[in-house]
Short mmCIF file of C-alpha atoms (C1' of nucleotides) in Angstrom, two decimals:
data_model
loop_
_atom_site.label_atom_id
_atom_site.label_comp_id
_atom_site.label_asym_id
_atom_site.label_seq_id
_atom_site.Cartn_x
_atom_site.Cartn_y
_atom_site.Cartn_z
CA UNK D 1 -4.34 -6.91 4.10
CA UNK D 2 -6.38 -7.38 0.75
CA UNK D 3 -4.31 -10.93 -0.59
CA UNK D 4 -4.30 -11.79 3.11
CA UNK D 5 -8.29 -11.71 3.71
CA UNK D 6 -8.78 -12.49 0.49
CA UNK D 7 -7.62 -15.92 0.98
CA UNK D 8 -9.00 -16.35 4.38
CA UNK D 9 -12.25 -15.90 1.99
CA UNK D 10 -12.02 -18.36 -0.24
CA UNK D 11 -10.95 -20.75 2.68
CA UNK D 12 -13.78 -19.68 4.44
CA UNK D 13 -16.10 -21.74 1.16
CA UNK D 14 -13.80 -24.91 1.87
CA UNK D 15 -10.73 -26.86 2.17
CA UNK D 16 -8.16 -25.35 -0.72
CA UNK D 17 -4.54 -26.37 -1.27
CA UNK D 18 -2.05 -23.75 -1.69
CA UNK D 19 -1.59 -23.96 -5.12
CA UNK D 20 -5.07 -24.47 -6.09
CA UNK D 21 -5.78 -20.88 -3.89
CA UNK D 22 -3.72 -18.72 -6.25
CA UNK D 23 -5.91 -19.95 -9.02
CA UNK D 24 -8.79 -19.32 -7.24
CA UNK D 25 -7.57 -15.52 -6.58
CA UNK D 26 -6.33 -14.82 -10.26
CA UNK D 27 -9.98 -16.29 -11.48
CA UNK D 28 -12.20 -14.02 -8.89
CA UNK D 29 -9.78 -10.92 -9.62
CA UNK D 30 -9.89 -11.42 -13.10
CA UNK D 31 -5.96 -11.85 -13.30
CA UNK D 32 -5.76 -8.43 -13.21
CA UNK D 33 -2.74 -8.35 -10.50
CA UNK D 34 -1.14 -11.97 -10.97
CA UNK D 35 -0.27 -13.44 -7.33
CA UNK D 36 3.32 -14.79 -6.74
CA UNK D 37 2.79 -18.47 -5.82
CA UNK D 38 5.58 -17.71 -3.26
CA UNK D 39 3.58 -15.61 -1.77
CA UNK D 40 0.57 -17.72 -0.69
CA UNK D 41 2.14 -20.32 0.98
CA UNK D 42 3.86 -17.18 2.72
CA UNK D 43 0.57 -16.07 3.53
CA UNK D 44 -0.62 -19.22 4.66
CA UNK D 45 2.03 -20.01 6.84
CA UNK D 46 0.95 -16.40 8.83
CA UNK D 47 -2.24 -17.09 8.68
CA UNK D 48 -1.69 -20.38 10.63
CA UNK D 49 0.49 -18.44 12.77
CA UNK D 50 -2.31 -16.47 13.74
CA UNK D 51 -4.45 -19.11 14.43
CA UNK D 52 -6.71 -18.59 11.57
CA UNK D 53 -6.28 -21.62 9.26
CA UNK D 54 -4.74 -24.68 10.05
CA UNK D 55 -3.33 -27.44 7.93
CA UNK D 56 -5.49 -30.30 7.26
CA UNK D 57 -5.85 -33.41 5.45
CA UNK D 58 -3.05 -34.65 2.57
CA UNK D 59 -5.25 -36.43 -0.56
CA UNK D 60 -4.03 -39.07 -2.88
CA UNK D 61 -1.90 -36.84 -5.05
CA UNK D 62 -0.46 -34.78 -2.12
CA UNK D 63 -2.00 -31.68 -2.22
CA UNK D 64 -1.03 -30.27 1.31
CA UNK D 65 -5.21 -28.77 2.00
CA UNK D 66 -5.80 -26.31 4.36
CA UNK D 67 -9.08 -25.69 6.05
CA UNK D 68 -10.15 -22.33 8.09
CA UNK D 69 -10.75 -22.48 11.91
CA UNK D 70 -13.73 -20.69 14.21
CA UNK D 71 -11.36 -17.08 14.15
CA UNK D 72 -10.53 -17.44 11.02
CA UNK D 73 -14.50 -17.37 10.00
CA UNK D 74 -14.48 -14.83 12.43
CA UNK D 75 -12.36 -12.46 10.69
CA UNK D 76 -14.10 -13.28 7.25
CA UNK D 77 -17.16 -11.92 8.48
CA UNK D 78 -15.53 -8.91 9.97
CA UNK D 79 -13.44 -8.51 7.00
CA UNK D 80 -16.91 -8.25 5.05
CA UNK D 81 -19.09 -6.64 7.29
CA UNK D 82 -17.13 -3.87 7.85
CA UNK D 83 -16.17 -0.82 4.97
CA UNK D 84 -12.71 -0.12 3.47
CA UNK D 85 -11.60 2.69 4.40
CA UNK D 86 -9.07 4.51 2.34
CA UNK D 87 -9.80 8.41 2.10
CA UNK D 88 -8.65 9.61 5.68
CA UNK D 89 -6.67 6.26 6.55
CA UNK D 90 -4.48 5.08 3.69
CA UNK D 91 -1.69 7.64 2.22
CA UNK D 92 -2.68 8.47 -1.60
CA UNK D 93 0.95 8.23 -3.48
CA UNK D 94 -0.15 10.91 -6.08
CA UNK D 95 -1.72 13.06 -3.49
CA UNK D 96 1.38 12.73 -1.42
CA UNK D 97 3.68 13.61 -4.36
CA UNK D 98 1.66 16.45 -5.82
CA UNK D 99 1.18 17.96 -2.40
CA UNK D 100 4.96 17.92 -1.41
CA UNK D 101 6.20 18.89 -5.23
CA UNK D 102 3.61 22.11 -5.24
CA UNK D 103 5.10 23.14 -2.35
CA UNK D 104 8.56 22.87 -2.90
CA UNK D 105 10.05 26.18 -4.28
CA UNK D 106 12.17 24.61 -7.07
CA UNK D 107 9.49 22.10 -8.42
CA UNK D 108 7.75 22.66 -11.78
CA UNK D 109 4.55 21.22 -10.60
CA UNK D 110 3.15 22.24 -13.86
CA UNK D 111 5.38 19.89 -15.89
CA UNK D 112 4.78 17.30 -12.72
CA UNK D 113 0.81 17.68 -13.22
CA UNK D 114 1.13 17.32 -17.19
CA UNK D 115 3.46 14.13 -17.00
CA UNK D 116 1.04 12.37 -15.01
CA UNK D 117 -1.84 13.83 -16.65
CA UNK D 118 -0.83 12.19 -19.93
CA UNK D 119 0.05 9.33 -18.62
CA UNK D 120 -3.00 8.80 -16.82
CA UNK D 121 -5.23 9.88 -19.67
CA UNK D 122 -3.70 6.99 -21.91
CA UNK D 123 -4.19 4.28 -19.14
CA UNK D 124 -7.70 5.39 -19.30
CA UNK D 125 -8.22 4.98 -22.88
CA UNK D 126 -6.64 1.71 -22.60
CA UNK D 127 -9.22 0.67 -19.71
CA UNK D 128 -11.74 1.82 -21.35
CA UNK D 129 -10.94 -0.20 -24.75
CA UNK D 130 -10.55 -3.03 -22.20
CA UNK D 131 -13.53 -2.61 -20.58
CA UNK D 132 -15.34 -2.32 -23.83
CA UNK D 133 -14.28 -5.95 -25.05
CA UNK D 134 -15.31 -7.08 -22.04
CA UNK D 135 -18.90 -5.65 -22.01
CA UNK D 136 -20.32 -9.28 -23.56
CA UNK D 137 -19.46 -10.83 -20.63
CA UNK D 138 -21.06 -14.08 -20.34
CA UNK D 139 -19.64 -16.08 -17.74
CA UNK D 140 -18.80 -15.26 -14.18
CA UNK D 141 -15.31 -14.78 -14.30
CA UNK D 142 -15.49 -12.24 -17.24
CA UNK D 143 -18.10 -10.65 -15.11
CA UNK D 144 -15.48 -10.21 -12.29
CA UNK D 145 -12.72 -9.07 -14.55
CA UNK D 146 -15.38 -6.45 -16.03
CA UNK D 147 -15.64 -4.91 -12.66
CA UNK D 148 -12.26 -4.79 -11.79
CA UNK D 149 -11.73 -2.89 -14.92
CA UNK D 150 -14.75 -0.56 -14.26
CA UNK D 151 -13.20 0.36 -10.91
CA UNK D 152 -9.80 1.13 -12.58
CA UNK D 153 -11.53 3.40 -14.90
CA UNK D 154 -13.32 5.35 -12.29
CA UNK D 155 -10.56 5.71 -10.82
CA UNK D 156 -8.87 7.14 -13.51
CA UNK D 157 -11.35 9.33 -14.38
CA UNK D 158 -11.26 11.05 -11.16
CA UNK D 159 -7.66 10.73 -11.20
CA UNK D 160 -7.80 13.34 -14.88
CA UNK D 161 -10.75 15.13 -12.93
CA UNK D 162 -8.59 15.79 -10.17
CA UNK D 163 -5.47 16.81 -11.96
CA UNK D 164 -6.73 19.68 -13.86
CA UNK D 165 -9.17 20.68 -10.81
CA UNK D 166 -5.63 21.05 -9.38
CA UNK D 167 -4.11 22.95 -12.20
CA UNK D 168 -6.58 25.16 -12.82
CA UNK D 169 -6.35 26.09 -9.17
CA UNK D 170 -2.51 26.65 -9.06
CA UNK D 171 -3.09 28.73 -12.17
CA UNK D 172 -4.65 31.31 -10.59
CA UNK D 173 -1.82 31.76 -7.94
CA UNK D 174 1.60 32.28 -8.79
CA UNK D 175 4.43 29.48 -7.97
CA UNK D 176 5.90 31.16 -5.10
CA UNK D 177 2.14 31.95 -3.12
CA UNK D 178 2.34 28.01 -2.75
CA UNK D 179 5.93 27.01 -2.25
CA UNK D 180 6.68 26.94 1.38
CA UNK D 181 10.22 27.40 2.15
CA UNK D 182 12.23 25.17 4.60
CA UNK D 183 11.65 26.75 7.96
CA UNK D 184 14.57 27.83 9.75
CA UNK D 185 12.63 28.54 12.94
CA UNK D 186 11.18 25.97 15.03
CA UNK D 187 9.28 23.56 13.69
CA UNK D 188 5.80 23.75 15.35
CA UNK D 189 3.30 21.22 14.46
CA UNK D 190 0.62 21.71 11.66
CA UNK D 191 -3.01 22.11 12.64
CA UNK D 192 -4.24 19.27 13.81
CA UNK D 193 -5.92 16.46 11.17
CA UNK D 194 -8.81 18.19 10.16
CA UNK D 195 -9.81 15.02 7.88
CA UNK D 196 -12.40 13.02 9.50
CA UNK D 197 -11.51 9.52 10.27
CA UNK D 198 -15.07 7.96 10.14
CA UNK D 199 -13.79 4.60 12.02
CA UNK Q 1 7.42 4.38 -1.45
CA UNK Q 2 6.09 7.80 -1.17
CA UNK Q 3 7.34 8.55 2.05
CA UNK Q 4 10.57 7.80 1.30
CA UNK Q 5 10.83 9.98 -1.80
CA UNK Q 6 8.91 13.00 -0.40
CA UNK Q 7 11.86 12.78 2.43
CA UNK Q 8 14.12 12.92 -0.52
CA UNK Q 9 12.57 15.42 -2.44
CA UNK Q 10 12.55 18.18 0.68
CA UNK Q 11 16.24 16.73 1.15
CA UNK Q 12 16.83 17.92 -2.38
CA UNK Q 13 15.82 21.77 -0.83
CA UNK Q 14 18.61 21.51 1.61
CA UNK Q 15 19.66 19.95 4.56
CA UNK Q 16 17.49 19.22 7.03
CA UNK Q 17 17.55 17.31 10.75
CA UNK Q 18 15.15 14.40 11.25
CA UNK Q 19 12.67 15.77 13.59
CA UNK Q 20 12.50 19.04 11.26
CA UNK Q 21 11.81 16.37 8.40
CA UNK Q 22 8.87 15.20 9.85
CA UNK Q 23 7.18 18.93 10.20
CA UNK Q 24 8.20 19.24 6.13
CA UNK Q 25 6.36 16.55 5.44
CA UNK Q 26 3.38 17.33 7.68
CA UNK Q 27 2.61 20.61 6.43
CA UNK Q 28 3.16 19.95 3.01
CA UNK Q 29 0.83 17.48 3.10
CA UNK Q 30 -1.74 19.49 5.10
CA UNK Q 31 -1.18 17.23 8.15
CA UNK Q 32 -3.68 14.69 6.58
CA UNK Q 33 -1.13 11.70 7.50
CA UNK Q 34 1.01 12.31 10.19
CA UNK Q 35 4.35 10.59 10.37
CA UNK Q 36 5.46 8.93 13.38
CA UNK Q 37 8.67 10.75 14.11
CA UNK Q 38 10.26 7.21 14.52
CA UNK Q 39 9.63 6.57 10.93
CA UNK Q 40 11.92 9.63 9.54
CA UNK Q 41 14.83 8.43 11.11
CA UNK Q 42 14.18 4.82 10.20
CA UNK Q 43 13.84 6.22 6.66
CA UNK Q 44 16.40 8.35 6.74
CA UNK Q 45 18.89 4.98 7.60
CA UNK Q 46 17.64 3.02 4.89
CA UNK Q 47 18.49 6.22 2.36
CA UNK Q 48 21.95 6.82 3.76
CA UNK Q 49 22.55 2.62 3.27
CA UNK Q 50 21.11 3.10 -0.26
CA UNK Q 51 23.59 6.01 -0.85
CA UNK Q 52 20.94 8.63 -2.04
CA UNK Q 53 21.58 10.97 1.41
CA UNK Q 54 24.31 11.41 3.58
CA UNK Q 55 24.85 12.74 7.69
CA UNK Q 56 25.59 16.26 7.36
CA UNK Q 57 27.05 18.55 10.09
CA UNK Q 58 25.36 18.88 13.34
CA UNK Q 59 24.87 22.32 14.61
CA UNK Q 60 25.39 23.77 18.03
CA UNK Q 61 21.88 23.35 19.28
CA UNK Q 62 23.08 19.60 18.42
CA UNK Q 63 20.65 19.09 15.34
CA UNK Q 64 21.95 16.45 13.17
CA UNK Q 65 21.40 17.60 9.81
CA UNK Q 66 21.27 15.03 6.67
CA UNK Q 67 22.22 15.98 2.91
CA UNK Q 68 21.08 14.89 -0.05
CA UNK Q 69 24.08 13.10 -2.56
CA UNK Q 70 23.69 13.21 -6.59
CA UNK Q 71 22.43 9.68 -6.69
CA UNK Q 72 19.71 11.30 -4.59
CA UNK Q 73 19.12 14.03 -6.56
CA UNK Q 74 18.85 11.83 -9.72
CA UNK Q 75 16.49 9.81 -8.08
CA UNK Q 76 13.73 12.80 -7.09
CA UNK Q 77 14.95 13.97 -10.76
CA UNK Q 78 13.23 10.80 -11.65
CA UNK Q 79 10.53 10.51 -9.35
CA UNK Q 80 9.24 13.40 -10.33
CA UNK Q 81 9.50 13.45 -14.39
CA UNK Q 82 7.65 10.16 -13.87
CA UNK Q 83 3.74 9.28 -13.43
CA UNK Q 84 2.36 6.97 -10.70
CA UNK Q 85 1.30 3.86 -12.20
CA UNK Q 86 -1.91 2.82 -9.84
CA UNK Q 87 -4.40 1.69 -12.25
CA UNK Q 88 -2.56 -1.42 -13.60
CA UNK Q 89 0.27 -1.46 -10.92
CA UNK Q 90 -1.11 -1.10 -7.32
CA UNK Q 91 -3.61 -3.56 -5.58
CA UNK Q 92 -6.90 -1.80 -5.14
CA UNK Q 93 -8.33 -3.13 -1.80
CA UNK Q 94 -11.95 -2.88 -2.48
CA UNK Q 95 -11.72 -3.38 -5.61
CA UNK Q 96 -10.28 -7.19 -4.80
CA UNK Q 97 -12.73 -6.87 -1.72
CA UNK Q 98 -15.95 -6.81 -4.08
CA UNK Q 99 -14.59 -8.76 -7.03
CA UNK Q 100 -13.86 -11.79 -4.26
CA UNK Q 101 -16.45 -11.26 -2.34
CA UNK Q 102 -18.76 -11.34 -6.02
CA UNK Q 103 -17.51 -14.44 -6.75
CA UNK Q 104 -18.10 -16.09 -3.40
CA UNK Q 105 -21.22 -18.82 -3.58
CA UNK Q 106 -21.89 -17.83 -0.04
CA UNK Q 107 -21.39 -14.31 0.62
CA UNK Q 108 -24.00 -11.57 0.62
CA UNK Q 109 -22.44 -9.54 -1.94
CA UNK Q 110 -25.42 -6.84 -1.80
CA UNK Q 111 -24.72 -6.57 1.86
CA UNK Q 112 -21.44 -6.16 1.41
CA UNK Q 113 -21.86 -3.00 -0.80
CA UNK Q 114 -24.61 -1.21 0.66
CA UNK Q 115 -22.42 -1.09 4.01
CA UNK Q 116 -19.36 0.09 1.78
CA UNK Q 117 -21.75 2.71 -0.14
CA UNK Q 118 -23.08 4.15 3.20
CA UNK Q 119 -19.61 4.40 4.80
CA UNK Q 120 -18.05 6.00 1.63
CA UNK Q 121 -21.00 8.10 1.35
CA UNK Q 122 -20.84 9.45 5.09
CA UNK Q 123 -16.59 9.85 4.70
CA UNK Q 124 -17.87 12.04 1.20
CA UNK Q 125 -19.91 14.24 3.23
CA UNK Q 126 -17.36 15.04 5.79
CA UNK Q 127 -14.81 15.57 3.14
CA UNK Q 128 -16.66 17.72 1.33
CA UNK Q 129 -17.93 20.17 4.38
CA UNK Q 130 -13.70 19.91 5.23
CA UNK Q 131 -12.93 21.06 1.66
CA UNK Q 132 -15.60 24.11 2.43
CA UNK Q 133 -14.18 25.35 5.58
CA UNK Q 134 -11.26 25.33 3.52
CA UNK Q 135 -12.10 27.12 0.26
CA UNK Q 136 -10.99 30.47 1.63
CA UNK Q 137 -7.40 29.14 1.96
CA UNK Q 138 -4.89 32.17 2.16
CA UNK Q 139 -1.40 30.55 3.19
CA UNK Q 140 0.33 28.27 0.79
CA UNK Q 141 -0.25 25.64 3.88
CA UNK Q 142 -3.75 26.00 3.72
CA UNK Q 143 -3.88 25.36 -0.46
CA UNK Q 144 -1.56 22.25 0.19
CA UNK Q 145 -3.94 21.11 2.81
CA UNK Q 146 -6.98 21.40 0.45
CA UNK Q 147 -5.80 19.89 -2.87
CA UNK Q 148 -4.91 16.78 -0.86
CA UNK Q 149 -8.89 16.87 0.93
CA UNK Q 150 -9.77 17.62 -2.71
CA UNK Q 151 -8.62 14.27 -4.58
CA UNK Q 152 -10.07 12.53 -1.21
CA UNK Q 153 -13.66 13.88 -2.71
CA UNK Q 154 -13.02 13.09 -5.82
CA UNK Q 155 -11.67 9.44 -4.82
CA UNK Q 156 -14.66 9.22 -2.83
CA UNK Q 157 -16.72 10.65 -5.46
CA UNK Q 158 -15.48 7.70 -7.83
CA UNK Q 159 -15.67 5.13 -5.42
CA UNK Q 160 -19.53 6.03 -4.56
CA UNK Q 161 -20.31 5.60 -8.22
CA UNK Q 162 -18.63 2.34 -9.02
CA UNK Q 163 -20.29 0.76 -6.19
CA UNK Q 164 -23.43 2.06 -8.12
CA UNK Q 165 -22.21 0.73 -10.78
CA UNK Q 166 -21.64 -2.70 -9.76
CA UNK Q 167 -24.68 -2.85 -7.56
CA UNK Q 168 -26.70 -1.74 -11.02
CA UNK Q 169 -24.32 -4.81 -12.68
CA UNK Q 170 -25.25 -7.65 -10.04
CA UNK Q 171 -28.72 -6.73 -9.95
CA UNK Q 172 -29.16 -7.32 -13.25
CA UNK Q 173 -28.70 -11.24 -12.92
CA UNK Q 174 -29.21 -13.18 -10.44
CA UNK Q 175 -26.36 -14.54 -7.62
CA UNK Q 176 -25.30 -17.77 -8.42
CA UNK Q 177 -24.70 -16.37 -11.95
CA UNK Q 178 -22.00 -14.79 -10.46
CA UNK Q 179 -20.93 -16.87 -8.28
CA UNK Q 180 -16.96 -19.00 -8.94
CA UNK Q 181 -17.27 -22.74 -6.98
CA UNK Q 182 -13.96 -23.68 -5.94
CA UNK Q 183 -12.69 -25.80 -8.56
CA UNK Q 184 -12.07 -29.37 -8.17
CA UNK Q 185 -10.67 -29.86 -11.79
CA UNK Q 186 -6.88 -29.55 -12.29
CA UNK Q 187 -6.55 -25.34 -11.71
CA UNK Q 188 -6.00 -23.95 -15.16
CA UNK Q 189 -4.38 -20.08 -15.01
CA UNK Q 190 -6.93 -17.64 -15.90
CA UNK Q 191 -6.75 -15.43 -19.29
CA UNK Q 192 -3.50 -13.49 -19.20
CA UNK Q 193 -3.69 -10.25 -17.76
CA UNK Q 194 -5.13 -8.11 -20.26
CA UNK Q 195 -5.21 -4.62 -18.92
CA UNK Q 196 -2.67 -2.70 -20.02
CA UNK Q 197 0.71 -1.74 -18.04
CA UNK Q 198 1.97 1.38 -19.48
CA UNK Q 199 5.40 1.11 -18.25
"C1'" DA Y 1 14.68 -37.08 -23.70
"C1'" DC Y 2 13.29 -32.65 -22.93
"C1'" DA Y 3 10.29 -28.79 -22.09
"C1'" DG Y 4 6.87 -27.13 -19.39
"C1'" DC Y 5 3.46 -27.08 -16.00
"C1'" DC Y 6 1.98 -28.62 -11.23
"C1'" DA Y 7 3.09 -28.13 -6.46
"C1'" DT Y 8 5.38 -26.98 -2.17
"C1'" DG Y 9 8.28 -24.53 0.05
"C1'" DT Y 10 12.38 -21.29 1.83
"C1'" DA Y 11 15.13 -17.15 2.35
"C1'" DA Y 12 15.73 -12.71 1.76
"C1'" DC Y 13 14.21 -8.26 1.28
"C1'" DT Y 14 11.18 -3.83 0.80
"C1'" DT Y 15 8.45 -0.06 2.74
"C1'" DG Y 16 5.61 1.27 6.28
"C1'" DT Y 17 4.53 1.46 11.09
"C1'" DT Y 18 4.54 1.38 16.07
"C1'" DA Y 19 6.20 1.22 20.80
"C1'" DC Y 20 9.60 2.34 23.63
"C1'" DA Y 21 13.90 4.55 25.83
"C1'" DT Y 22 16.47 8.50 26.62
"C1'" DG Y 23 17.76 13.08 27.40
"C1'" DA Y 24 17.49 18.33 26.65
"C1'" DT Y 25 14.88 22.29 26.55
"C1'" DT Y 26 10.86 24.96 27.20
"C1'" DT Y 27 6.55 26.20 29.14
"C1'" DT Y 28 3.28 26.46 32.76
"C1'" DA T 1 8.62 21.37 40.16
"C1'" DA T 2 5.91 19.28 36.77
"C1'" DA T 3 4.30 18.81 32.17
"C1'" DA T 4 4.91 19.27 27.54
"C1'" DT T 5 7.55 19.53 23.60
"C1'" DC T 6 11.98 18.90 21.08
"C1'" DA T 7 15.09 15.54 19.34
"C1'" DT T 8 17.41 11.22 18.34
"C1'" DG T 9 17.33 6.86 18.11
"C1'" DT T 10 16.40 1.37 18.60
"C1'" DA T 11 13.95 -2.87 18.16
"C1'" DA T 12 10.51 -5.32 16.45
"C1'" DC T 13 7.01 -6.42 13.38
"C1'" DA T 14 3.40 -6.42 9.40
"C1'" DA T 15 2.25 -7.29 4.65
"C1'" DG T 16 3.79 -7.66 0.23
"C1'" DT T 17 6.97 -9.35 -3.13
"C1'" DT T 18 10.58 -11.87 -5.50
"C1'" DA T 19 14.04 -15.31 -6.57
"C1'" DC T 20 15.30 -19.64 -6.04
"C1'" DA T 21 15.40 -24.85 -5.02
"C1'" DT T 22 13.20 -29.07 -5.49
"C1'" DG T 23 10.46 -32.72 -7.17
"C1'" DG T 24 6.66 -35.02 -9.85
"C1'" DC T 25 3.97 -35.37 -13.73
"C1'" DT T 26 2.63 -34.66 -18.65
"C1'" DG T 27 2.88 -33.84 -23.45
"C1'" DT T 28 5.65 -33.76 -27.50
#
DNA sequence: ACAGCCATGTAACTTGTTACATGATTTT
DNA sequence: AAAATCATGTAACAAGTTACATGGCTGT
């Protein structure tokens, strides 16, 4: 929903034409994940679907501008009032894959954890050389780029953190105390989410 | 695509039926997402059209059990000898959440953080008394179920301190120095992406 | 003239996700 | 007998993403 709302933001300042938003989105994410321009006329035709933009006026050289409408503002200020929530509500890929290769019996998690330790490792001296010829940031728009970058490099970090908390911890058990073997009996349900949802 | 592929991977164990699937995939992932049970059979459709699994025999309790094919075997070969790219590769959400809402002349950018700190904050503490009630973890279920709470902390953990971070960043000058007006000039694409891919 | 960017759009497709229908079996 | 769970499936949709077609304009 990020691209989505994200658009319905910068509407939400004024009038934009379609190719004029992607430019708008590349500057204020630092152009750190390129939008297809497919994709925002896409997104705008949705969004007027759903009744939160609408198309307005055409200007001298065409440009096709389109203007937000009373939900549409609506949904901005929902969008930014309310948190993000990712921990209990959106699926982690490398949590996902971890969890399921640790606990299948034929899996060398080990190798698994040390692939995407190194990998992850590298991306994080790479962010962090980014980040560091970014730190003179003088304008706005290096400004944005320079926290995008910061986030990716937290994110990493905890990422490395995370992997060897999790090897250290399979250490101490041997592979087969943590592979669970396909059940032949009947399958009963798992304990209930214990992860608190906090919505 | 992690659903799909942890499907594949407990295919790669040995045959399984769909609704059996789904109680794989639950416990191995501590029950922290639960699949809708419509979603494995979906999923196993679009696998069998791809060629990676195959309908099996169907026993006399009349479970239809699916098997994995070597395509499918080569691809959880490859899924899991290879990292997950998310730094450069996957959309953050808040991190495009903050770096738009930054750059927006009219948007309360402070506001919009303190209400993400607090709710990431609160979702930390309830992960964190979770991951205690689950340090004793005997069963290889119970492990499972903890390393996945565990990167939740530590994703938390990281998200908590970049939104320190930033907040630290903004305050340091004032709004409008952050602030991106929509452009009225000819759009002009923004620097080219500069953090690194590591593909 | 030709290459390349500006600009709008369309069509197709991916994974994920939900709601619903339908029976069989099991439990209470 | 009723309720719950097991089990398989279908239909529809969301958001994201890409490839492609089509023009106009601009710089070389």
């Amino acid at each position: 929903m990020s691209v989505r709302l994200s658009l319905l933001a910068i509407l939400d300042q004024g009038p934009c034409y379609g190719y004029q938003l992607r430019a708008e989105f590349d500057r204020r994410t630092g152009s750190t994940w390129p939008l297809n321009v497919g994709q925002i006329y896409n997104t705008l035709d949705r969004l007027e679907r759903d009744g939160l933009v609408e198309k307005g006026a055409v200007d001298a050289q065409g440009h096709v501008y389109w203007q937000i409408t009373d939900p549409g503002r609506a949904e901005v200020a929902a969008w930014l009032s309310s948190p993000v929530e990712r921990a209990a509500g959106t699926r982690d890929e490398l949590a996902i894959k971890l969890a399921v290769a640790a606990t299948l019996p034929g899996v060398d998690v080990a190798a698994v954890i040390r692939a995407q330790r190194q990998a992850s490792l590298a991306q994080l001296h790479e962010l962090r050389a980014a980040a560091f010829t970014g730190v003179d940031a003088g304008g706005p728009e290096e400004l944005a780029w320079s926290l995008v970058v910061d986030s990716m490099v937290f994110a990493a970090e905890a990422e490395v953190r995370w992997l060897d908390h999790v090897e250290t911890r399979l250490s101490q058990r041997p592979q087969h105390a943590m592979a669970i073997e396909l059940s032949t009996e009947k399958p009963k349900r798992g304990r209930p989410v214990k992860v608190p949802t906090t919505v």
